[in-house]
N, CA, C and O atoms as a DFTB+ gen file, in Angstrom:
272 C
 N C O
     1  1      57.092     179.135      82.654
     2  2      56.112     178.788      83.549
     3  2      56.130     179.519      85.182
     4  3      57.049     179.778      85.959
     5  1      54.850     179.668      85.237
     6  2      54.487     180.329      86.718
     7  2      54.508     178.809      87.378
     8  3      53.493     178.331      86.872
     9  1      54.896     178.105      87.948
    10  2      54.447     177.202      88.610
    11  2      53.792     177.072      89.906
    12  3      53.146     176.161      90.425
    13  1      54.155     178.299      90.303
    14  2      53.354     178.724      92.043
    15  2      51.415     178.976      91.438
    16  3      50.439     178.979      92.188
    17  1      51.405     179.142      90.043
    18  2      50.293     179.516      89.941
    19  2      49.522     177.934      89.337
    20  3      48.478     177.369      89.662
    21  1      50.576     177.604      88.356
    22  2      49.780     176.132      88.306
    23  2      49.529     175.246      89.852
    24  3      48.449     174.681      90.023
    25  1      50.693     175.184      91.007
    26  2      50.144     174.945      91.664
    27  2      48.842     174.938      92.523
    28  3      48.183     174.037      93.042
    29  1      48.721     176.419      92.465
    30  2      47.618     176.512      93.147
    31  2      46.251     176.804      92.266
    32  3      45.315     177.531      92.600
    33  1      46.395     176.016      91.014
    34  2      44.909     175.995      90.638
    35  2      44.885     174.524      90.659
    36  3      43.789     174.011      90.431
    37  1      45.716     173.879      90.850
    38  2      45.779     172.532      90.716
    39  2      44.983     172.068      92.620
    40  3      44.231     171.162      92.981
    41  1      45.561     173.067      93.274
    42  2      45.192     172.604      94.903
    43  2      43.357     173.149      94.217
    44  3      42.431     172.355      94.046
    45  1      43.311     174.375      94.000
    46  2      42.073     174.790      93.629
    47  2      40.723     173.720      93.339
    48  3      39.639     173.529      93.891
    49  1      41.667     172.975      91.785
    50  2      40.273     171.957      91.852
    51  2      40.065     171.574      92.272
    52  3      38.849     171.387      92.336
    53  1      41.183     170.727      93.401
    54  2      41.162     169.876      94.093
    55  2      40.273     169.372      95.471
    56  3      39.862     168.323      95.967
    57  1      40.257     171.543      95.875
    58  2      39.116     171.679      96.777
    59  2      37.791     171.748      96.030
    60  3      36.848     171.555      96.797
    61  1      37.507     171.919      95.032
    62  2      36.252     171.833      94.033
    63  2      35.477     170.469      94.557
    64  3      34.462     170.273      95.226
    65  1      36.339     169.731      93.997
    66  2      35.999     168.582      93.827
    67  2      36.790     166.921      94.371
    68  3      37.352     166.149      93.595
    69  1      36.641     166.734      95.692
    70  2      37.046     166.133      96.385
    71  2      36.643     164.240      96.506
    72  3      37.057     163.432      97.337
    73  1      35.851     164.059      95.516
    74  2      35.951     162.302      94.946
    75  2      37.214     161.667      94.719
    76  3      38.268     162.302      94.777
    77  1      37.154     160.361      94.445
    78  2      38.422     159.230      94.584
    79  2      39.033     159.876      93.003
    80  3      40.190     160.295      93.031
    81  1      38.479     159.932      92.021
    82  2      38.813     160.334      90.806
    83  2      39.694     161.281      91.069
    84  3      40.923     161.261      91.127
    85  1      38.880     162.144      91.227
    86  2      39.253     163.811      91.885
    87  2      41.246     164.057      92.547
    88  3      42.176     164.844      92.367
    89  1      41.002     163.027      93.193
    90  2      42.554     163.083      94.539
    91  2      42.972     162.024      93.684
    92  3      44.099     162.461      93.450
    93  1      42.917     161.052      93.097
    94  2      43.879     160.721      92.028
    95  2      44.683     161.940      90.689
    96  3      45.746     162.376      90.246
    97  1      43.743     161.969      90.614
    98  2      43.845     162.930      89.559
    99  2      45.345     164.469      90.229
   100  3      46.459     164.921      89.964
   101  1      44.729     164.541      90.729
   102  2      45.183     165.290      91.534
   103  2      46.886     165.164      91.904
   104  3      47.774     166.008      91.780
   105  1      46.942     163.605      92.457
   106  2      48.164     163.699      92.570
   107  2      49.178     163.419      91.503
   108  3      50.350     163.794      91.538
   109  1      48.617     162.729      90.560
   110  2      49.093     163.196      89.594
   111  2      49.557     164.044      89.376
   112  3      50.786     163.990      89.418
   113  1      49.133     164.918      89.131
   114  2      49.287     166.499      87.911
   115  2      49.934     167.250      89.317
   116  3      50.088     168.461      89.159
   117  1      50.174     166.937      90.120
   118  2      51.395     167.056      91.269
   119  2      52.718     166.735      91.301
   120  3      53.776     167.351      91.172
   121  1      52.267     165.221      91.576
   122  2      53.484     164.679      90.956
   123  2      54.488     165.012      89.579
   124  3      55.713     165.108      89.655
   125  1      53.616     165.179      88.199
   126  2      54.177     165.507      86.885
   127  2      54.498     166.966      87.440
   128  3      55.383     166.596      88.211
   129  1      54.448     168.351      87.631
   130  2      54.677     168.895      88.385
   131  2      56.199     169.190      88.717
   132  3      56.976     169.903      88.082
   133  1      56.449     168.386      89.992
   134  2      57.541     168.297      90.485
   135  2      58.573     167.692      89.823
   136  3      59.771     167.818      90.077
   137  1      57.969     166.898      88.793
   138  2      59.091     166.372      88.390
   139  2      59.863     166.857      87.122
   140  3      60.663     166.284      86.383
   141  1      59.162     168.542      87.140
   142  2      59.605     169.090      85.959
   143  2      60.270     169.986      86.582
   144  3      61.063     170.523      85.807
   145  1      60.337     170.561      88.025
   146  2      60.853     171.650      88.583
   147  2      62.590     170.731      88.034
   148  3      62.503     169.747      87.299
   149  1      63.523     171.064      88.352
   150  2      64.767     171.420      87.847
   151  2      65.096     171.142      89.761
   152  3      64.215     171.335      90.598
   153  1      66.378     170.719      90.077
   154  2      66.689     170.846      91.514
   155  2      67.402     172.167      92.140
   156  3      67.926     172.074      93.250
   157  1      67.426     173.669      91.272
   158  2      67.560     174.441      91.444
   159  2      65.852     175.248      91.663
   160  3      65.365     175.849      92.621
   161  1      65.641     175.116      91.131
   162  2      63.352     175.761      91.225
   163  2      62.900     174.724      92.395
   164  3      61.888     175.121      92.971
   165  1      63.259     173.853      92.740
   166  2      63.026     173.114      93.518
   167  2      63.368     173.500      95.371
   168  3      62.858     173.465      96.491
   169  1      65.160     174.017      94.287
   170  2      65.298     174.568      96.145
   171  2      64.808     175.903      96.221
   172  3      65.106     176.476      97.269
   173  1      64.352     176.348      95.660
   174  2      63.829     178.162      95.651
   175  2      62.441     178.065      95.919
   176  3      61.882     179.126      96.198
   177  1      61.482     176.613      95.887
   178  2      60.399     176.399      95.975
   179  2      60.176     176.300      97.552
   180  3      59.171     176.700      98.140
   181  1      61.487     175.591      98.233
   182  2      61.039     174.943      99.378
   183  2      61.481     175.708      99.996
   184  3      61.250     175.707     101.205
   185  1      62.374     176.761      99.356
   186  2      63.101     178.405     100.427
   187  2      62.056     179.503     100.516
   188  3      62.245     180.542     101.148
   189  1      60.623     179.137      99.659
   190  2      59.937     180.063      99.745
   191  2      60.799     181.378      98.417
   192  3      60.385     182.514      98.650
   193  1      61.802     181.333      97.233
   194  2      61.909     182.443      97.482
   195  2      62.330     182.488      95.316
   196  3      62.410     181.642      94.425
   197  1      62.408     183.313      95.373
   198  2      62.125     183.258      93.295
   199  2      64.077     183.023      92.958
   200  3      65.043     183.557      93.503
   201  1      64.001     182.170      92.026
   202  2      65.202     181.553      91.433
   203  2      66.452     182.748      92.011
   204  3      67.526     182.370      92.478
   205  1      66.144     183.919      91.899
   206  2      67.288     185.367      91.557
   207  2      67.119     185.840      93.014
   208  3      67.830     186.727      93.485
   209  1      66.150     185.213      93.708
   210  2      66.096     185.718      95.705
   211  2      67.673     184.457      96.412
   212  3      68.406     184.639      97.384
   213  1      67.647     183.174      95.305
   214  2      67.929     182.752      95.370
   215  2      69.191     182.169      95.606
   216  3      69.809     181.565      96.483
   217  1      69.397     182.878      93.731
   218  2      70.838     183.460      93.713
   219  2      71.436     184.196      94.480
   220  3      72.662     184.141      94.379
   221  1      70.928     185.047      95.407
   222  2      71.706     186.052      95.996
   223  2      71.485     185.498      96.775
   224  3      72.564     184.905      96.759
   225  1      70.672     184.799      98.105
   226  2      70.715     184.097      99.008
   227  2      72.475     183.450      98.531
   228  3      73.378     184.287      98.555
   229  1      72.782     182.161      98.178
   230  2      74.094     181.234      97.869
   231  2      75.221     182.483      97.896
   232  3      76.163     182.541      98.687
   233  1      74.861     183.622      96.692
   234  2      76.196     184.403      97.172
   235  2      76.511     184.718      98.405
   236  3      77.593     184.440      98.923
   237  1      75.320     185.489      99.110
   238  2      75.481     185.964     100.158
   239  2      76.159     184.799     101.356
   240  3      76.970     185.064     102.243
   241  1      75.509     183.417     101.029
   242  2      76.285     182.541     102.358
   243  2      77.402     181.969     101.575
   244  3      77.912     181.110     102.295
   245  1      78.107     182.044     100.300
   246  2      79.120     182.261     100.162
   247  2      80.312     182.866     100.628
   248  3      81.530     182.690     100.665
   249  1      79.592     183.506     100.903
   250  2      80.554     185.014     101.030
   251  2      81.655     185.724     100.297
   252  3      82.660     186.218     100.809
   253  1      81.336     185.706      99.070
   254  2      81.750     185.776      97.530
   255  2      81.019     187.196      97.219
   256  3      81.706     187.935      96.515
   257  1      80.101     187.573      97.503
   258  2      79.709     189.011      96.815
   259  2      80.565     190.007      96.786
   260  3      80.397     190.693      97.794
   261  1      81.014     190.227      96.427
   262  2      82.501     191.671      96.276
   263  2      81.520     192.896      96.346
   264  3      80.330     192.940      96.036
   265  1      82.425     193.976      96.885
   266  2      82.259     195.138      96.929
   267  2      82.156     195.819      95.600
   268  3      82.890     195.472      94.674
   269  1      81.358     196.684      95.483
   270  2      81.432     197.677      93.883
   271  2      82.093     198.636      94.398
   272  3      82.415     199.605      93.710
């Protein structure tokens, strides 16, 4: 699942319709989306990195990347 695309769709719909019902539904959908993200996915979203980029970042940060 592309969480970025799903998030953008939710926000786009919110921006089109800003009545109370839509705001409540948007909040519910965003909460549901966040609950679907596992810990590493949340970290990649927070860091603005893909999951692969985050894995590489973690290796570099730990200093465990070996020379080939």
